[in-house]
Coordinates of C-alpha atoms in Angstrom, one line a residue:
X1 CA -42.8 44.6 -62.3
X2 CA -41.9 41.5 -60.3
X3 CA -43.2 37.8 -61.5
X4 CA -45.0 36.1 -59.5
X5 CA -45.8 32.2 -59.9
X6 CA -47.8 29.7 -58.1
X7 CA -48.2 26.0 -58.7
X8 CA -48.6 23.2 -56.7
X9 CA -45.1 20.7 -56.0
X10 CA -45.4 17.8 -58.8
X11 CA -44.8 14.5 -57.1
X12 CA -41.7 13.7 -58.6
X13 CA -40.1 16.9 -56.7
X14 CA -41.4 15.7 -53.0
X15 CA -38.3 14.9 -50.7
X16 CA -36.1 16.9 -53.1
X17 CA -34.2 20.2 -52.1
X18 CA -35.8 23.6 -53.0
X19 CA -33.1 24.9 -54.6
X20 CA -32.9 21.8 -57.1
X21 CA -36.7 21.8 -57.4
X22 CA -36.6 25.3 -58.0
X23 CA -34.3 25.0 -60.4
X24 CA -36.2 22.6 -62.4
X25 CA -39.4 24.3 -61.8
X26 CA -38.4 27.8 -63.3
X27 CA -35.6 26.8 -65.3
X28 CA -33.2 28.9 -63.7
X29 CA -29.2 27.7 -62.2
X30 CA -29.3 26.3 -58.8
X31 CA -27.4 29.0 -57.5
X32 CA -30.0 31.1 -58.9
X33 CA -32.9 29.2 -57.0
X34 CA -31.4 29.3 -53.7
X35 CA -30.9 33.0 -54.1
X36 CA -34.5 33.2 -54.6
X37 CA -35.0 31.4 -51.5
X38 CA -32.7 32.5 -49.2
X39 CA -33.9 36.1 -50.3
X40 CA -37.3 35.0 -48.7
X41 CA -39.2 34.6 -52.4
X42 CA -40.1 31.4 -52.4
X43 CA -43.3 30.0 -49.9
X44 CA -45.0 26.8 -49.2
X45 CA -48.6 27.0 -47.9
X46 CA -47.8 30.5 -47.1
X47 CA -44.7 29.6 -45.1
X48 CA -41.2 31.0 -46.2
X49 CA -38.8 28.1 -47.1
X50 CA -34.9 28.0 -47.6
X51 CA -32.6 26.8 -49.8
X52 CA -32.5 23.6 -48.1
X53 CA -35.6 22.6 -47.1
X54 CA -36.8 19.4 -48.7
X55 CA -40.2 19.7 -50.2
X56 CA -42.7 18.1 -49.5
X57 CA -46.9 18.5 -50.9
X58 CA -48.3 21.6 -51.0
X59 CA -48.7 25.1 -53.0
X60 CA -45.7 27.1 -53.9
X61 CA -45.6 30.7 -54.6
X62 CA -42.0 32.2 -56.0
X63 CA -41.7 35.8 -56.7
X64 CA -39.3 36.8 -59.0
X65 CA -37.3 40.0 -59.0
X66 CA -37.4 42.3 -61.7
X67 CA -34.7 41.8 -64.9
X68 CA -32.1 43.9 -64.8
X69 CA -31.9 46.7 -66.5
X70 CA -29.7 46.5 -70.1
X71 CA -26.7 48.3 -70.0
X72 CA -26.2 51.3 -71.6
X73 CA -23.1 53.2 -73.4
X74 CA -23.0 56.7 -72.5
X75 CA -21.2 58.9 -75.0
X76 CA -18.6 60.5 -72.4
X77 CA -15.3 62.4 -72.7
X78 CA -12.2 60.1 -71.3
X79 CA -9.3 62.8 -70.0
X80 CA -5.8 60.9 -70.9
X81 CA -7.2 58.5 -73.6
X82 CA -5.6 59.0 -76.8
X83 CA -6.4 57.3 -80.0
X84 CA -2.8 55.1 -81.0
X85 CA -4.5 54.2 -84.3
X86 CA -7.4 54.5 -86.3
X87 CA -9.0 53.2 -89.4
X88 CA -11.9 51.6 -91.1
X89 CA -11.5 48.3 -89.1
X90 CA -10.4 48.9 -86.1
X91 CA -9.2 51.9 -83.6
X92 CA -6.4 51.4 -80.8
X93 CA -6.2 53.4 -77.7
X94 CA -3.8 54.0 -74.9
X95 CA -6.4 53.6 -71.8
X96 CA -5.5 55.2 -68.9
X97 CA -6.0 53.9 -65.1
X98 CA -9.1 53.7 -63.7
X99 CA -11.5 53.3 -66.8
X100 CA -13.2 50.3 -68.1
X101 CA -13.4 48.9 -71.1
X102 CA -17.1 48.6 -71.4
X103 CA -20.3 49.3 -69.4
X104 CA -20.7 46.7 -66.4
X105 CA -23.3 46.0 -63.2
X106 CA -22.0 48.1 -60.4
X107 CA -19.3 50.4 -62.8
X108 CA -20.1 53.5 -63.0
X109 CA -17.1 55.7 -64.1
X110 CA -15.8 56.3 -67.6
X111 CA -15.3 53.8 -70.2
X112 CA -13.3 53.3 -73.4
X113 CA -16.6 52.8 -75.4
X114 CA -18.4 55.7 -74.1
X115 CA -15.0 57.7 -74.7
X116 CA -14.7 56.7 -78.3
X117 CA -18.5 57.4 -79.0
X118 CA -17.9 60.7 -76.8
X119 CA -15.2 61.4 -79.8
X120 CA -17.1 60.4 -82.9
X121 CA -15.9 56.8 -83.5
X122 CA -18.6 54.6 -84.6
X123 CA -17.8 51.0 -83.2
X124 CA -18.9 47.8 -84.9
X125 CA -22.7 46.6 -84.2
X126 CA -21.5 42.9 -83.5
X127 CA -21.0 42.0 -79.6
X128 CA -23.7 42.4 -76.3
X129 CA -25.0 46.1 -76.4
X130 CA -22.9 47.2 -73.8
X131 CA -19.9 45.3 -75.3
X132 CA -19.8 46.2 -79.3
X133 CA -16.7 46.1 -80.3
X134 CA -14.8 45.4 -77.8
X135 CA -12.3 41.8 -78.7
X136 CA -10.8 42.0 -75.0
X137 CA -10.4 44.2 -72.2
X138 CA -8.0 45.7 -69.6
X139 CA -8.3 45.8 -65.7
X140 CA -9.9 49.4 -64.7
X141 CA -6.9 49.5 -62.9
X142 CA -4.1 48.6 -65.5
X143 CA -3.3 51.7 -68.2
X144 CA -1.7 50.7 -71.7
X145 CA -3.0 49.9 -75.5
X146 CA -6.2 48.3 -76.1
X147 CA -7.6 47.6 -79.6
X148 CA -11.5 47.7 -80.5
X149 CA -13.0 46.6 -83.4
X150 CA -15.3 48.8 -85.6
X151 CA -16.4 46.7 -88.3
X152 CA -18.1 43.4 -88.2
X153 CA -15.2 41.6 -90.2
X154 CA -12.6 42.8 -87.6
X155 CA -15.0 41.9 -84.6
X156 CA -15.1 38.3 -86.0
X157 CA -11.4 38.0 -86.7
X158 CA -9.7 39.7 -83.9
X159 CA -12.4 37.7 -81.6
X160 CA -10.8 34.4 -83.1
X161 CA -7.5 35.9 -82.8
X162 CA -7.6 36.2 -79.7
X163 CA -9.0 32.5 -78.9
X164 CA -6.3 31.1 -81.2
X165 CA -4.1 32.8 -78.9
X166 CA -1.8 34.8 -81.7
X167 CA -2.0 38.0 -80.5
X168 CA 1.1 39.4 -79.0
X169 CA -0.1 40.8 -75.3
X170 CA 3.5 42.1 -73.4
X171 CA 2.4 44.3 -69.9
X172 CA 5.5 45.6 -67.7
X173 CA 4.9 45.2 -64.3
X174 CA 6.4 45.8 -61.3
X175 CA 6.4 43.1 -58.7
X176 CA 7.4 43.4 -54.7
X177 CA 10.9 41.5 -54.1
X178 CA 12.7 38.9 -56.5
X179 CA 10.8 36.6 -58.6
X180 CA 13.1 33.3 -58.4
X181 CA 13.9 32.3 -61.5
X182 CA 14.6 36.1 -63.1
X183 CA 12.8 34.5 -65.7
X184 CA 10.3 31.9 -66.3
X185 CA 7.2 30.6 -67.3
X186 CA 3.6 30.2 -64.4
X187 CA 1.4 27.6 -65.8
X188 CA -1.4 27.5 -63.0
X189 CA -5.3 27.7 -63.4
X190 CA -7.3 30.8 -62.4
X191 CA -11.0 30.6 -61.4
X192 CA -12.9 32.3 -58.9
X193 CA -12.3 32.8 -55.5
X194 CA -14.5 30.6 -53.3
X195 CA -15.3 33.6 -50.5
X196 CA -15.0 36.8 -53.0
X197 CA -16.8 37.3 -56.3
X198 CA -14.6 39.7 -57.9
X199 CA -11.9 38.5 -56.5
X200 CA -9.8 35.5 -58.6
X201 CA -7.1 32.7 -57.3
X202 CA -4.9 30.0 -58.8
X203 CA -7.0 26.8 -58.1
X204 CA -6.8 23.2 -59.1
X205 CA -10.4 23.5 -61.2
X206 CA -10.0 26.9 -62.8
X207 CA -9.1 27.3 -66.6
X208 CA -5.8 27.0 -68.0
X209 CA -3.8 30.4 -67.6
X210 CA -0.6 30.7 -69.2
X211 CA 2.6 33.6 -68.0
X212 CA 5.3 33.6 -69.5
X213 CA 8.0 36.9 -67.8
X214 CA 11.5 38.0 -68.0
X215 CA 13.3 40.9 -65.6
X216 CA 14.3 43.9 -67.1
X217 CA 15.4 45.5 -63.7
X218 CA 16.0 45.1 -60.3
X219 CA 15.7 47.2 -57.6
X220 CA 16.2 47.3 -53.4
X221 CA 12.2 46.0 -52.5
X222 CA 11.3 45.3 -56.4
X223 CA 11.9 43.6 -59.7
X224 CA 10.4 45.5 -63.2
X225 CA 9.3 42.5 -65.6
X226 CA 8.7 42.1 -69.0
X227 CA 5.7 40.0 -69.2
X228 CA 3.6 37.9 -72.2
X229 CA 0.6 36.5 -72.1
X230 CA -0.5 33.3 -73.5
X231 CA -3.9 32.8 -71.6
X232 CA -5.8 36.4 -71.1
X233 CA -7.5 35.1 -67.5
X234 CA -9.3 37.9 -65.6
X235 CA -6.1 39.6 -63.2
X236 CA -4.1 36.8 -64.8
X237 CA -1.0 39.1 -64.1
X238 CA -2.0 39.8 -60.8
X239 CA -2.9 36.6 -59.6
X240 CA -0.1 34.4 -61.0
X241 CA 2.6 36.9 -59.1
X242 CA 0.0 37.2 -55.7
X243 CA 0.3 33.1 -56.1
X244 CA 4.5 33.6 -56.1
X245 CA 4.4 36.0 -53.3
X246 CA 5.6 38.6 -55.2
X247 CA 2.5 40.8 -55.8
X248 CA 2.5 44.0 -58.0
X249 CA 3.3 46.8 -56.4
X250 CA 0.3 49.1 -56.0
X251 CA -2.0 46.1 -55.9
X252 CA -3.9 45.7 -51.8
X253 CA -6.2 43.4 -53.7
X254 CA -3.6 40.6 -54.0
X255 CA -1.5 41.3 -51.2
X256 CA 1.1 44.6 -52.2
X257 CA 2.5 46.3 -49.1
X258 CA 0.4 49.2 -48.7
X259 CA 3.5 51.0 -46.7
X260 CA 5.1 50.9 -50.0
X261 CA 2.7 51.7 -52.3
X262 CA 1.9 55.1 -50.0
X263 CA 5.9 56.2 -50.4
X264 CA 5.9 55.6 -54.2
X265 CA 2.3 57.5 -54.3
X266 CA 0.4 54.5 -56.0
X267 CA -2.9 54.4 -56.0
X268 CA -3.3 51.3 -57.9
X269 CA -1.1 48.5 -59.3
X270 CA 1.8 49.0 -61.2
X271 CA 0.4 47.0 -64.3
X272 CA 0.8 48.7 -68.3
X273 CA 0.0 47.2 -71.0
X274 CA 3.2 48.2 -72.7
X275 CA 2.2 46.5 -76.4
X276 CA -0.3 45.2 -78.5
X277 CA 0.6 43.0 -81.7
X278 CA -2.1 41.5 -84.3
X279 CA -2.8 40.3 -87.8
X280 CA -4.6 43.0 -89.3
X281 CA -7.6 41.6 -90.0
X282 CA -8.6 44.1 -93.2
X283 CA -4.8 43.2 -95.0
X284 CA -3.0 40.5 -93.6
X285 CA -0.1 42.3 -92.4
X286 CA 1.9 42.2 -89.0
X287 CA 1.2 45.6 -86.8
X288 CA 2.1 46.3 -83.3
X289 CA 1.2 49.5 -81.3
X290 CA 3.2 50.5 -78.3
X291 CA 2.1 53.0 -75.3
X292 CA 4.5 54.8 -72.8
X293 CA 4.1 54.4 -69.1
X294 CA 2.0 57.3 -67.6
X295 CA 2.8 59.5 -65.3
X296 CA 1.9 57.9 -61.8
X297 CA 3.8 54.6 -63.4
X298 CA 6.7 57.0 -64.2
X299 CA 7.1 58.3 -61.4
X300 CA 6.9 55.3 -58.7
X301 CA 9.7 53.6 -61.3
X302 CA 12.0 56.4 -61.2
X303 CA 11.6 56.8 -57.1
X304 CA 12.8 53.1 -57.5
X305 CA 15.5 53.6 -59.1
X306 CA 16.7 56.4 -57.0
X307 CA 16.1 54.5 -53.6
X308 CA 18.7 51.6 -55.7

């Protein structure tokens, strides 16, 4: 059931914006207010008001929408995820292309949460409820090893882990034409894309991102890379490359040639998460777990190579 609220405009709020007297009012973000208002939910004296109107004395009525709805892990079967590893602590997986990593607004295939549940693995209680467990995440897109935690003490240390930055993340990816130097390090912020919310670029006020990529292979339209990250940005891969005009093959998002990725029968980028290197957090010791490219991946590289 929506809220509703009415009140008249305090004194100190007259000549000030809705959105910032909104925002003050109903302690929400700004951004949040003006969605209220430009969504029609907010009145003065019965008249509808925007974003930008500056208030003046009168009665307010806001109507708020209803909370979303919590997210919810459904036990499902994953075809083509395999368990890499398993034990008391954690359990790593080899995720294939196009399934997340946890339950999300607007998602609604299969993900690596709902697979492991689907297969008996009980997952660690610490995290959001959609999120137990899980101490990062892959692109729906991207396929390779992916660690979850599934008890509390290897939730808390992997978490850290991976803030301290000592986890040892290497993807292969296939990028369109010659990245110059062969090898090399991009050190360029990520944030948000001003006109596209799910969509990220390098910008001057995002957060430190980190890429550090060798070449393993070169071919007539595309170079294979061996790539580490320091940083783990959201499509850090795919943005730092789309920022070098050499996007990953397989990838419209960020600018791949779709002529290309049609011959090499891609239907997304050409992103794996080839291996995955931690502390143990139950022993101490060094492990690393490695997954093979999958088929589609396969494939499109050995059509490469024979066009070479």
């Amino acid at each position: 059931m929506s809220d509703y609220r009415a009140m008249p405009v305090p004194n100190g709020l007259v000549g000030i914006r809705a959105d910032v007297a909104l925002s003050r009012l109903l302690g929400v973000s700004r951004s949040a207010a003006a969605t209220l208002a430009e969504e029609g939910n907010v009145t003065l004296d019965g008249s509808t008001i925007g974003k930008s109107f500056k208030m003046v004395e009168g009665f307010l009525e806001v109507t708020l929408p209803d909370p979303p709805q919590p997210l919810t892990v459904v036990a499902e079967p994953v075809p083509g995820m395999h368990v890499l590893y398993a034990d008391d602590d954690i359990v790593v997986v080899d995720k294939p292309a196009g399934v997340a990593a946890h339950p999300s607004v607007g998602w609604s295939g299969p993900t690596v949460i709902g697979g492991l549940a689907a297969a008996g693995y009980r997952v660690t209680a610490s995290g959001p409820p959609e999120r137990k467990g899980i101490v990062h995440r892959l692109d729906a897109g991207t396929s390779g090893a992916m660690v979850v935690a599934t008890s509390e003490h290897a939730y808390t240390v992997l978490k850290q882990a991976f803030r301290d930055r000592t986890v040892e993340k290497a993807y292969h990816a296939i990028v369109q034409g010659y990245p110059d130097p062969l090898s090399g390090t991009i050190d360029a912020p990520i944030g948000r894309h001003s006109g596209n919310d799910w969509r990220f670029c390098v910008r001057a006020d995002g957060k430190p991102s980190i890429t550090h990529y060798d070449t393993l292979e070169v071919f007539r339209r595309a170079t294979l890379l061996d790539i580490h990250l320091e940083t783990g940005r959201t499509h850090q891969i795919r943005v730092h490359f789309s920022a070098l005009h050499h996007p990953c093959v397989g990838d419209p998002t960020y600018g791949a040639d779709p002529t290309l990725s049609a011959k090499l029968g891609l239907e997304r980028q050409w992103l794996h998460a080839k291996k995955l290197g931690f502390t143990h957090p139950a022993d101490g010791r060094w492990v690393e777990f490695e997954s093979d490219y999958p088929e589609d991946l396969a494939i499109a590289l050995e059509s490469l190579r024979a066009e070479s």
